[in-house]
C-alpha positions as a Markdown table, in Angstrom:
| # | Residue | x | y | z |
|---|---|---|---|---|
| 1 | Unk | 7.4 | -67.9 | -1.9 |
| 2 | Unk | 4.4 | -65.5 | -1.7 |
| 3 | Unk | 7.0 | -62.7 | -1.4 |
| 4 | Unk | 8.7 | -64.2 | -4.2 |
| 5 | Unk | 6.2 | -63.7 | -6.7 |
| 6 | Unk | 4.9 | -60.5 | -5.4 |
| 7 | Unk | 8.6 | -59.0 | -6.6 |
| 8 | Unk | 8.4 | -60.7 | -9.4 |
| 9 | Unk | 5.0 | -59.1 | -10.8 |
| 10 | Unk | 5.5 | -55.8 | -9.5 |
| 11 | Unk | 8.9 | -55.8 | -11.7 |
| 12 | Unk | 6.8 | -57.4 | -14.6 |
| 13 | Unk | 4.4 | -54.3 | -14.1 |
| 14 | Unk | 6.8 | -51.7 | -13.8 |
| 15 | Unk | 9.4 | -52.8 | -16.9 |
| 16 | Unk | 6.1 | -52.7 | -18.3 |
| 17 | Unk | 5.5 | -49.2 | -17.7 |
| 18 | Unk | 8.7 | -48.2 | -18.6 |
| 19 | Unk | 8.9 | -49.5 | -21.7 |
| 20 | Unk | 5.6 | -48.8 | -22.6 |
| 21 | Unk | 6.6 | -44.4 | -21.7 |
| 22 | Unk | 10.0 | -45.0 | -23.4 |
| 23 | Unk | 8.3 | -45.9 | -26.6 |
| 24 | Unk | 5.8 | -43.3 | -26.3 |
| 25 | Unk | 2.6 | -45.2 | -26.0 |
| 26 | Unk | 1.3 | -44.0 | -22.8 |
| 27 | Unk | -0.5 | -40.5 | -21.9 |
| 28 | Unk | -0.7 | -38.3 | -19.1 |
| 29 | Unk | -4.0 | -37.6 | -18.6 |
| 30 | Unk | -4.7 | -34.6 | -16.2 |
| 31 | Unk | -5.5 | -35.3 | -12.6 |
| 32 | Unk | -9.3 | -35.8 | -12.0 |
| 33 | Unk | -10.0 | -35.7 | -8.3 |
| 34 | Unk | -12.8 | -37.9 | -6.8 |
| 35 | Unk | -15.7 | -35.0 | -6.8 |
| 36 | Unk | -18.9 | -35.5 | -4.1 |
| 37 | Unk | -20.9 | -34.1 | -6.7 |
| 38 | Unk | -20.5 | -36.4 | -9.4 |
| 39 | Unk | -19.5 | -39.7 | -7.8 |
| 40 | Unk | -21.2 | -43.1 | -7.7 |
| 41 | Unk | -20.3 | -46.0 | -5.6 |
| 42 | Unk | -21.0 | -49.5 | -7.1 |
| 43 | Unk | -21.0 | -52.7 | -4.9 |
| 44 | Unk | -20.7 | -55.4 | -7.2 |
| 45 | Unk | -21.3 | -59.1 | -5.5 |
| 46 | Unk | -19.9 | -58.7 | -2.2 |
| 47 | Unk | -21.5 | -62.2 | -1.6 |
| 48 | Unk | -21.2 | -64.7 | 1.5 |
| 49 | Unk | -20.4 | -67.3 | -0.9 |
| 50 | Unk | -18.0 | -65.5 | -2.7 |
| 51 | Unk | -16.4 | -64.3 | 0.2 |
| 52 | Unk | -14.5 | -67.7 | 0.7 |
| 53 | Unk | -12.8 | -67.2 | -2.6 |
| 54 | Unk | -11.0 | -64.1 | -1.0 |
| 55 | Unk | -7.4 | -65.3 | -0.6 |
| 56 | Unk | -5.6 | -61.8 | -1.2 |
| 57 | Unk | -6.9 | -60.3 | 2.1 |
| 58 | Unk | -7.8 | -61.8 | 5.5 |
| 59 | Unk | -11.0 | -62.4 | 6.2 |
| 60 | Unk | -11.9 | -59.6 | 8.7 |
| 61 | Unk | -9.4 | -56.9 | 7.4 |
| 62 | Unk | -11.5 | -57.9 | 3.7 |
| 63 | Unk | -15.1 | -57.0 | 5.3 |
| 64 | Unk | -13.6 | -54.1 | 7.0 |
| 65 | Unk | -12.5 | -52.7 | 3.9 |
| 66 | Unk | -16.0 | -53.0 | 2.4 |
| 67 | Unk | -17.6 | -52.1 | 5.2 |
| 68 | Unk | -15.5 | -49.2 | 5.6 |
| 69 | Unk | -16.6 | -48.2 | 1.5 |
| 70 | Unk | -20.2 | -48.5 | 2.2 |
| 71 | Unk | -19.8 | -46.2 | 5.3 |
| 72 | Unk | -18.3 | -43.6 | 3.1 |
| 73 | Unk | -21.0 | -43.9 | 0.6 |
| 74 | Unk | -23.5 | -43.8 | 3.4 |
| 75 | Unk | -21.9 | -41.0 | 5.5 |
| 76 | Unk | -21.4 | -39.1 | 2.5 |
| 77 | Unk | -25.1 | -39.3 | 0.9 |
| 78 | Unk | -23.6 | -40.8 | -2.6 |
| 79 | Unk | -25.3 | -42.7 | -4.7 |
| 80 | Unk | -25.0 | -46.5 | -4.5 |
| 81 | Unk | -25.5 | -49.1 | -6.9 |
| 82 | Unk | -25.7 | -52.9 | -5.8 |
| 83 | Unk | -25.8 | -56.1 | -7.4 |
| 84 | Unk | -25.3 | -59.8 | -7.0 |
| 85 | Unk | -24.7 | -62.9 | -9.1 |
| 86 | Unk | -27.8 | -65.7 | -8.8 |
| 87 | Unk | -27.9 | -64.7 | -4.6 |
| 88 | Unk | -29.9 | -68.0 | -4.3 |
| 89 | Unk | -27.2 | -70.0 | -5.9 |
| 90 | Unk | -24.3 | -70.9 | -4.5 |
| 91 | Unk | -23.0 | -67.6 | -4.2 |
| 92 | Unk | -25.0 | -66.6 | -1.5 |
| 93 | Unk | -26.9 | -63.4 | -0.5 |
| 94 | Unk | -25.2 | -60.5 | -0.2 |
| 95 | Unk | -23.3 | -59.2 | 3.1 |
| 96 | Unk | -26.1 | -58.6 | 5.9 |
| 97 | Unk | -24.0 | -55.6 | 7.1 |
| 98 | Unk | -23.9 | -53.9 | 3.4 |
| 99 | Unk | -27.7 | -54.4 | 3.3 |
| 100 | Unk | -28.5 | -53.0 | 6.6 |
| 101 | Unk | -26.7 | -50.1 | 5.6 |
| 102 | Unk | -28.8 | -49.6 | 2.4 |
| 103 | Unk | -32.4 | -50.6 | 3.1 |
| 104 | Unk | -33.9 | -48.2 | 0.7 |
| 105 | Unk | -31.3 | -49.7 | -2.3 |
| 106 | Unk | -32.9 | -51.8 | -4.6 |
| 107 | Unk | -29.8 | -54.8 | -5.6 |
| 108 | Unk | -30.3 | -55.3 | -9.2 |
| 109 | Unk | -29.9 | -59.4 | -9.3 |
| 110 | Unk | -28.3 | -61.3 | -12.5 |
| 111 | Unk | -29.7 | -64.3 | -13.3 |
| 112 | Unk | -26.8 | -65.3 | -15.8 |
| 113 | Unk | -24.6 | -62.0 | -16.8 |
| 114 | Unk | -21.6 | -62.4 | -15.7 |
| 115 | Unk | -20.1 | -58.8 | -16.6 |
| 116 | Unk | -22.5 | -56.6 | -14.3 |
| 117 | Unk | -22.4 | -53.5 | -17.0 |
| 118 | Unk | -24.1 | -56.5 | -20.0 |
| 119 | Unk | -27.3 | -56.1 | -17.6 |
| 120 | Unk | -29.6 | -53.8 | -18.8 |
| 121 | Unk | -31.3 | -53.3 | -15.3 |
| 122 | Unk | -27.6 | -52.6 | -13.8 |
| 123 | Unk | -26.8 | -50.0 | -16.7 |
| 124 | Unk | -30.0 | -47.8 | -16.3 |
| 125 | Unk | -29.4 | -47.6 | -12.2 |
| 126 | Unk | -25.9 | -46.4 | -13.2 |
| 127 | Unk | -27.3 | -43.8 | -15.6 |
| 128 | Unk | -29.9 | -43.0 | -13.5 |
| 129 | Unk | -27.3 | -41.6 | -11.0 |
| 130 | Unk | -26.5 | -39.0 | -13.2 |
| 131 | Unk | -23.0 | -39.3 | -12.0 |
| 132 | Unk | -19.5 | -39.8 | -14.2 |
| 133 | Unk | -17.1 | -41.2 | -11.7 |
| 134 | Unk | -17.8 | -44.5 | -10.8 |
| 135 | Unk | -16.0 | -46.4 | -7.4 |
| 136 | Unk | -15.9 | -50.0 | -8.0 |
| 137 | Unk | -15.4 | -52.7 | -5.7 |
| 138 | Unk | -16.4 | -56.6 | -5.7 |
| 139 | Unk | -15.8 | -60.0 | -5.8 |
| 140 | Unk | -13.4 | -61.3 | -7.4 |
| 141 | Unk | -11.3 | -58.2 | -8.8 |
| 142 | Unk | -10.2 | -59.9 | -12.1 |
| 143 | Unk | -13.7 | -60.7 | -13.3 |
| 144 | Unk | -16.9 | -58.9 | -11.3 |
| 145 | Unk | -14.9 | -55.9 | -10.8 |
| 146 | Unk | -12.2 | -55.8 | -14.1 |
| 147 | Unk | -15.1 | -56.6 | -16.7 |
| 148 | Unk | -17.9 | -53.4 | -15.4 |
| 149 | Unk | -14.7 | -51.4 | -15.2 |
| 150 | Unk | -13.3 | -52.0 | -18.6 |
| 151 | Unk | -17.0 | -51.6 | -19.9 |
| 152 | Unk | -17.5 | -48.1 | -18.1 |
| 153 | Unk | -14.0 | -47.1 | -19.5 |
| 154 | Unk | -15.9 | -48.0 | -22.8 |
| 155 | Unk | -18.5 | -45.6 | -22.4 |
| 156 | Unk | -16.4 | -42.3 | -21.5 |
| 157 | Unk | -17.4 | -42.8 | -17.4 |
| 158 | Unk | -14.1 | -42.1 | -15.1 |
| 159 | Unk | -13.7 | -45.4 | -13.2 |
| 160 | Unk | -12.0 | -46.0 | -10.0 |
| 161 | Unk | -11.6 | -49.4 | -8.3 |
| 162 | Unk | -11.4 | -49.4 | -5.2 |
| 163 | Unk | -8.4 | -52.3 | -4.9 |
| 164 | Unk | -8.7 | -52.9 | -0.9 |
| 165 | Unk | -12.6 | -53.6 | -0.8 |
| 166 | Unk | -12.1 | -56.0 | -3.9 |
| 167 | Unk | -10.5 | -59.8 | -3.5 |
| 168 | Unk | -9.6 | -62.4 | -5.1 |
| 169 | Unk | -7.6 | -66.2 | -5.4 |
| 170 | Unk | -4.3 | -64.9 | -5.1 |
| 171 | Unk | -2.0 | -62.1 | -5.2 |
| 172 | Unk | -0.9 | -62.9 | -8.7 |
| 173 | Unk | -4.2 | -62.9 | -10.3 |
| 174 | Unk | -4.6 | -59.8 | -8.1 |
| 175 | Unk | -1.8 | -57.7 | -9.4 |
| 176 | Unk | -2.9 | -59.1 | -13.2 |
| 177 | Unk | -5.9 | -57.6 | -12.7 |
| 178 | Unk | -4.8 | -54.1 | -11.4 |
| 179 | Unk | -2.5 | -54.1 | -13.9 |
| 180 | Unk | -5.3 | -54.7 | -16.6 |
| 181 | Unk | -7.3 | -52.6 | -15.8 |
| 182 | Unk | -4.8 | -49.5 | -15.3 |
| 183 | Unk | -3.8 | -50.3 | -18.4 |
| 184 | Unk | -6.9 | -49.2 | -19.6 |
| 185 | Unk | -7.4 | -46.1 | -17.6 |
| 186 | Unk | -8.9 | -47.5 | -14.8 |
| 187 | Unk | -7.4 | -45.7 | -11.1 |
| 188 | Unk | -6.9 | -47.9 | -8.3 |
| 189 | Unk | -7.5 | -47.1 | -5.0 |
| 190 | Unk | -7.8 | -47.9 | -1.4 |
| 191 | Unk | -11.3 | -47.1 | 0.9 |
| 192 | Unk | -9.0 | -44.5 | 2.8 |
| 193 | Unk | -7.7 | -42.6 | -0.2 |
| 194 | Unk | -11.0 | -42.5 | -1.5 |
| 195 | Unk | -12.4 | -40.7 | 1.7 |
| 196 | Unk | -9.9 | -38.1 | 1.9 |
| 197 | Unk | -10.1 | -37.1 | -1.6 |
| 198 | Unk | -14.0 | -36.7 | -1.8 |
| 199 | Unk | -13.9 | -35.2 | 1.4 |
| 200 | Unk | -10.1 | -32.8 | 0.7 |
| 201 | Unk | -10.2 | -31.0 | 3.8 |
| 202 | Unk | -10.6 | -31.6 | 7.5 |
| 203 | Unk | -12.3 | -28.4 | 8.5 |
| 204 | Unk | -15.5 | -29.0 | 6.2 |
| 205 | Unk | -15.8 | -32.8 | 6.7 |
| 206 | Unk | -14.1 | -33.6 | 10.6 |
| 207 | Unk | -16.1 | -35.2 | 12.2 |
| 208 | Unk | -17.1 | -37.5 | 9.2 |
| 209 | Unk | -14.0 | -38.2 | 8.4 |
| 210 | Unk | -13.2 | -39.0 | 11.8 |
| 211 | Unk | -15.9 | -41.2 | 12.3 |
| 212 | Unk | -15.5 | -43.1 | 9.4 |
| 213 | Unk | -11.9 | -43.8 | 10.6 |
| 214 | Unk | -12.4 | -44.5 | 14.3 |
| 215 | Unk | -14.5 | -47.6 | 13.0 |
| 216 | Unk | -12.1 | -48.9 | 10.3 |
| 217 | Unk | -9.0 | -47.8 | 10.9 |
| 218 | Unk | -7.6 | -48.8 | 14.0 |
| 219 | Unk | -3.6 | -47.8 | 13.6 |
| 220 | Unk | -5.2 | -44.3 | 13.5 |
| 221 | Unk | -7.6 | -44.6 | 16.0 |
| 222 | Unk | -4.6 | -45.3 | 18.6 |
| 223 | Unk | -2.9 | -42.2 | 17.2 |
| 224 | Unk | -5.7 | -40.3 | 17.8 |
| 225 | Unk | -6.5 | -42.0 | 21.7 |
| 226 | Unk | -2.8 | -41.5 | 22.6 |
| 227 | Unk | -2.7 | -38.0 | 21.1 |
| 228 | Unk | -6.0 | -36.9 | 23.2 |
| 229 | Unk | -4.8 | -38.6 | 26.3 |
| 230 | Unk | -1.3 | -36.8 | 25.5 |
| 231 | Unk | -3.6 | -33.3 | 25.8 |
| 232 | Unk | -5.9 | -33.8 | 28.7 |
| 233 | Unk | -2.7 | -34.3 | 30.8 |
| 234 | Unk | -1.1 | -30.9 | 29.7 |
Protein backbone atom coordinates (compact mmCIF):
# COMPACT_ATOMS: atom_id res chain seq x y z
CA UNK A 1 0.00 0.00 0.00
CA UNK A 2 2.94 2.28 0.94
CA UNK A 3 4.22 1.65 -2.60
CA UNK A 4 0.91 2.38 -3.82
CA UNK A 5 0.74 5.86 -2.80
CA UNK A 6 4.27 6.65 -3.35
CA UNK A 7 3.28 6.06 -7.34
CA UNK A 8 0.49 7.74 -6.90
CA UNK A 9 2.09 11.22 -5.67
CA UNK A 10 5.00 11.14 -7.64
CA UNK A 11 2.52 10.99 -10.81
CA UNK A 12 0.39 13.78 -9.04
CA UNK A 13 3.85 15.77 -8.94
CA UNK A 14 5.00 15.17 -12.19
CA UNK A 15 1.50 15.76 -14.33
CA UNK A 16 1.94 18.62 -12.20
CA UNK A 17 4.98 19.75 -13.70
CA UNK A 18 4.07 19.00 -16.94
CA UNK A 19 1.20 20.86 -17.19
CA UNK A 20 2.39 23.55 -15.31
CA UNK A 21 5.81 23.87 -18.43
CA UNK A 22 3.09 23.15 -21.09
CA UNK A 23 1.24 26.22 -20.10
CA UNK A 24 4.12 28.26 -19.68
CA UNK A 25 4.17 29.04 -16.04
CA UNK A 26 7.34 27.72 -14.95
CA UNK A 27 11.07 29.19 -15.32
CA UNK A 28 14.34 27.96 -15.82
CA UNK A 29 16.42 29.54 -13.61
CA UNK A 30 20.20 29.11 -14.21
CA UNK A 31 22.07 26.59 -12.28
CA UNK A 32 23.43 28.01 -8.90
CA UNK A 33 25.98 25.53 -7.50
CA UNK A 34 26.27 25.07 -3.59
CA UNK A 35 29.42 27.67 -3.05
CA UNK A 36 31.78 27.08 0.32
CA UNK A 37 32.02 30.66 0.33
CA UNK A 38 28.59 31.73 0.68
CA UNK A 39 26.80 28.82 2.35
CA UNK A 40 25.04 28.47 5.64
CA UNK A 41 23.77 25.36 7.19
CA UNK A 42 20.69 25.69 9.46
CA UNK A 43 19.62 22.85 11.84
CA UNK A 44 16.24 23.57 12.67
CA UNK A 45 14.79 21.19 15.74
CA UNK A 46 16.45 18.10 15.30
CA UNK A 47 14.86 17.22 18.80
CA UNK A 48 14.81 13.80 20.82
CA UNK A 49 11.18 14.35 21.13
CA UNK A 50 10.60 15.04 17.76
CA UNK A 51 12.54 12.35 16.63
CA UNK A 52 9.68 9.78 17.34
CA UNK A 53 7.54 11.61 14.85
CA UNK A 54 10.04 10.49 12.00
CA UNK A 55 8.07 7.84 10.06
CA UNK A 56 9.59 8.49 6.51
CA UNK A 57 13.05 7.27 7.45
CA UNK A 58 14.29 4.56 9.94
CA UNK A 59 15.45 5.60 12.92
CA UNK A 60 19.24 5.07 12.57
CA UNK A 61 19.60 5.74 8.75
CA UNK A 62 17.47 9.32 9.96
CA UNK A 63 20.36 10.39 12.59
CA UNK A 64 22.85 9.30 10.21
CA UNK A 65 21.69 11.59 7.68
CA UNK A 66 21.87 14.45 10.11
CA UNK A 67 24.74 13.48 11.53
CA UNK A 68 26.33 13.08 8.33
CA UNK A 69 25.05 17.19 7.56
CA UNK A 70 26.50 18.45 10.62
CA UNK A 71 29.87 16.66 9.82
CA UNK A 72 29.94 18.48 6.54
CA UNK A 73 29.28 21.72 8.15
CA UNK A 74 31.85 20.95 10.65
CA UNK A 75 34.50 19.41 8.38
CA UNK A 76 33.93 22.17 6.04
CA UNK A 77 34.23 25.29 8.63
CA UNK A 78 30.52 26.64 7.40
CA UNK A 79 28.51 28.51 9.32
CA UNK A 80 25.85 26.86 11.38
CA UNK A 81 22.67 28.08 12.67
CA UNK A 82 20.67 25.94 15.39
CA UNK A 83 17.47 26.14 16.92
CA UNK A 84 14.85 24.26 18.87
CA UNK A 85 11.15 24.49 19.68
CA UNK A 86 10.37 24.92 23.81
CA UNK A 87 13.63 22.12 24.33
CA UNK A 88 12.15 21.83 27.90
CA UNK A 89 8.79 20.82 26.63
CA UNK A 90 7.86 17.91 25.30
CA UNK A 91 9.96 18.20 22.45
CA UNK A 92 13.00 17.42 24.07
CA UNK A 93 16.62 18.87 23.86
CA UNK A 94 18.23 18.69 20.98
CA UNK A 95 20.41 15.66 19.63
CA UNK A 96 23.50 15.20 22.08
CA UNK A 97 25.67 14.20 19.01
CA UNK A 98 24.72 17.59 17.02
CA UNK A 99 25.65 19.60 20.15
CA UNK A 100 28.83 17.92 20.76
CA UNK A 101 29.75 18.73 17.44
CA UNK A 102 28.95 22.50 17.88
CA UNK A 103 30.03 23.54 21.43
CA UNK A 104 30.85 27.08 20.54
CA UNK A 105 27.07 27.38 18.67
CA UNK A 106 24.78 29.29 20.56
CA UNK A 107 20.88 27.37 19.72
CA UNK A 108 18.60 30.16 19.44
CA UNK A 109 15.43 28.58 21.52
CA UNK A 110 11.62 29.56 20.54
CA UNK A 111 9.48 29.85 23.26
CA UNK A 112 6.23 29.90 20.91
CA UNK A 113 7.20 30.68 17.10
CA UNK A 114 6.52 28.02 15.28
CA UNK A 115 8.06 29.17 11.82
CA UNK A 116 11.80 29.49 12.93
CA UNK A 117 12.43 32.61 10.27
CA UNK A 118 9.25 34.77 12.61
CA UNK A 119 11.99 34.76 15.44
CA UNK A 120 13.86 37.72 15.51
CA UNK A 121 16.86 36.17 17.36
CA UNK A 122 16.88 33.27 14.55
CA UNK A 123 16.81 35.98 11.65
CA UNK A 124 19.75 38.15 12.94
CA UNK A 125 22.16 34.73 13.36
CA UNK A 126 21.07 34.06 9.75
CA UNK A 127 22.14 37.58 8.66
CA UNK A 128 24.87 37.66 10.66
CA UNK A 129 26.41 34.81 8.54
CA UNK A 130 26.66 36.99 5.82
CA UNK A 131 25.94 34.09 3.61
CA UNK A 132 23.00 33.74 0.63
CA UNK A 133 22.56 30.05 0.29
CA UNK A 134 20.94 28.59 3.07
CA UNK A 135 20.88 24.32 3.67
CA UNK A 136 17.89 23.49 5.63
CA UNK A 137 17.08 20.41 7.43
CA UNK A 138 14.68 19.61 10.54
CA UNK A 139 11.95 18.18 12.03
CA UNK A 140 9.20 17.65 10.59
CA UNK A 141 9.85 18.69 6.75
CA UNK A 142 6.29 20.04 6.08
CA UNK A 143 6.31 22.58 8.87
CA UNK A 144 9.92 23.34 10.77
CA UNK A 145 11.66 23.02 7.58
CA UNK A 146 8.84 24.08 4.63
CA UNK A 147 7.70 27.40 6.63
CA UNK A 148 11.89 29.00 7.25
CA UNK A 149 12.28 27.85 3.67
CA UNK A 150 9.37 29.47 2.06
CA UNK A 151 10.15 32.59 4.30
CA UNK A 152 13.98 32.68 3.06
CA UNK A 153 12.64 32.24 -0.59
CA UNK A 154 10.69 35.50 0.61
CA UNK A 155 13.65 37.44 1.23
CA UNK A 156 15.75 36.80 -2.10
CA UNK A 157 18.16 34.02 0.03
CA UNK A 158 18.86 30.71 -2.25
CA UNK A 159 17.45 27.91 -0.13
CA UNK A 160 18.18 24.31 -0.30
CA UNK A 161 16.60 21.56 1.92
CA UNK A 162 18.37 19.07 2.58
CA UNK A 163 15.33 16.23 2.10
CA UNK A 164 17.34 13.09 3.73
CA UNK A 165 18.35 14.90 7.06
CA UNK A 166 14.60 16.14 7.30
CA UNK A 167 11.44 13.65 8.46
CA UNK A 168 8.34 13.51 8.89
CA UNK A 169 4.68 11.33 9.50
CA UNK A 170 4.59 9.76 6.38
CA UNK A 171 5.74 9.58 2.96
CA UNK A 172 2.76 11.43 1.62
CA UNK A 173 2.94 14.36 3.75
CA UNK A 174 6.66 14.03 2.76
CA UNK A 175 6.36 14.29 -0.96
CA UNK A 176 3.56 17.28 -0.21
CA UNK A 177 6.01 18.99 1.29
CA UNK A 178 8.93 18.64 -1.27
CA UNK A 179 6.60 19.39 -3.76
CA UNK A 180 5.62 22.72 -1.95
CA UNK A 181 8.33 23.91 -1.49
CA UNK A 182 9.98 23.31 -5.10
CA UNK A 183 7.26 24.89 -6.13
CA UNK A 184 8.39 27.84 -4.77
CA UNK A 185 12.04 27.65 -5.75
CA UNK A 186 13.17 25.84 -2.97
CA UNK A 187 16.13 22.80 -4.21
CA UNK A 188 16.02 19.57 -2.58
CA UNK A 189 18.77 17.64 -1.73
CA UNK A 190 20.32 14.79 -0.14
CA UNK A 191 23.61 15.17 2.70
CA UNK A 192 25.68 13.38 -0.12
CA UNK A 193 24.86 15.70 -3.03
CA UNK A 194 25.36 18.49 -0.91
CA UNK A 195 29.04 17.43 -0.04
CA UNK A 196 30.13 16.76 -3.45
CA UNK A 197 28.92 19.97 -4.78
CA UNK A 198 30.48 22.30 -2.14
CA UNK A 199 33.46 20.37 -2.21
CA UNK A 200 33.35 19.74 -6.70
CA UNK A 201 36.58 18.01 -6.90
CA UNK A 202 38.37 15.19 -5.33
CA UNK A 203 41.90 16.38 -5.66
CA UNK A 204 41.33 19.76 -3.45
CA UNK A 205 38.94 18.09 -0.80
CA UNK A 206 39.98 13.94 -0.64
CA UNK A 207 40.60 13.24 2.27
CA UNK A 208 37.48 15.23 3.56
CA UNK A 209 35.39 13.95 1.50
CA UNK A 210 36.53 10.61 2.15
CA UNK A 211 36.19 10.93 5.71
CA UNK A 212 32.99 12.33 5.72
CA UNK A 213 31.84 9.22 3.72
CA UNK A 214 33.64 6.35 5.46
CA UNK A 215 31.40 7.42 8.59
CA UNK A 216 27.99 7.77 6.84
CA UNK A 217 28.04 6.04 3.97
CA UNK A 218 28.62 2.52 4.33
CA UNK A 219 27.68 1.08 0.49
CA UNK A 220 30.75 3.26 -0.34
CA UNK A 221 32.83 2.47 2.37
CA UNK A 222 32.76 -1.42 1.16
CA UNK A 223 33.61 -0.16 -2.36
CA UNK A 224 36.35 1.63 -1.20
CA UNK A 225 37.63 -1.57 1.46
CA UNK A 226 37.19 -4.11 -1.45
CA UNK A 227 38.87 -1.70 -4.01
CA UNK A 228 42.12 -1.23 -1.58
CA UNK A 229 42.22 -4.83 -0.68
CA UNK A 230 41.72 -5.46 -4.64
CA UNK A 231 45.33 -3.24 -4.91
CA UNK A 232 47.45 -4.42 -2.10
CA UNK A 233 47.21 -7.93 -3.71
CA UNK A 234 48.44 -6.71 -7.23
Amino acid sequence: MRTFLKLVVCAVMAIQSVTARSAGNVSFPKYNRLSMNNTAILLIDHQVGLQALVKDFDTVGFQNNVLALASIAKELNLPVVITASVPEGPNGPLMPEVLEMFPDVAVVSRHGEVNAWDNPEFRAAVKKTGRKQLIMAGIVTDVCVSFPALSAIEEGYQVFAAVDASGTFNEVVRYAAWDRMSQSGVQLMNWFSILCELTRDWRIHGPVMTDIILKHLPEYKNTMITFNQTQSTK
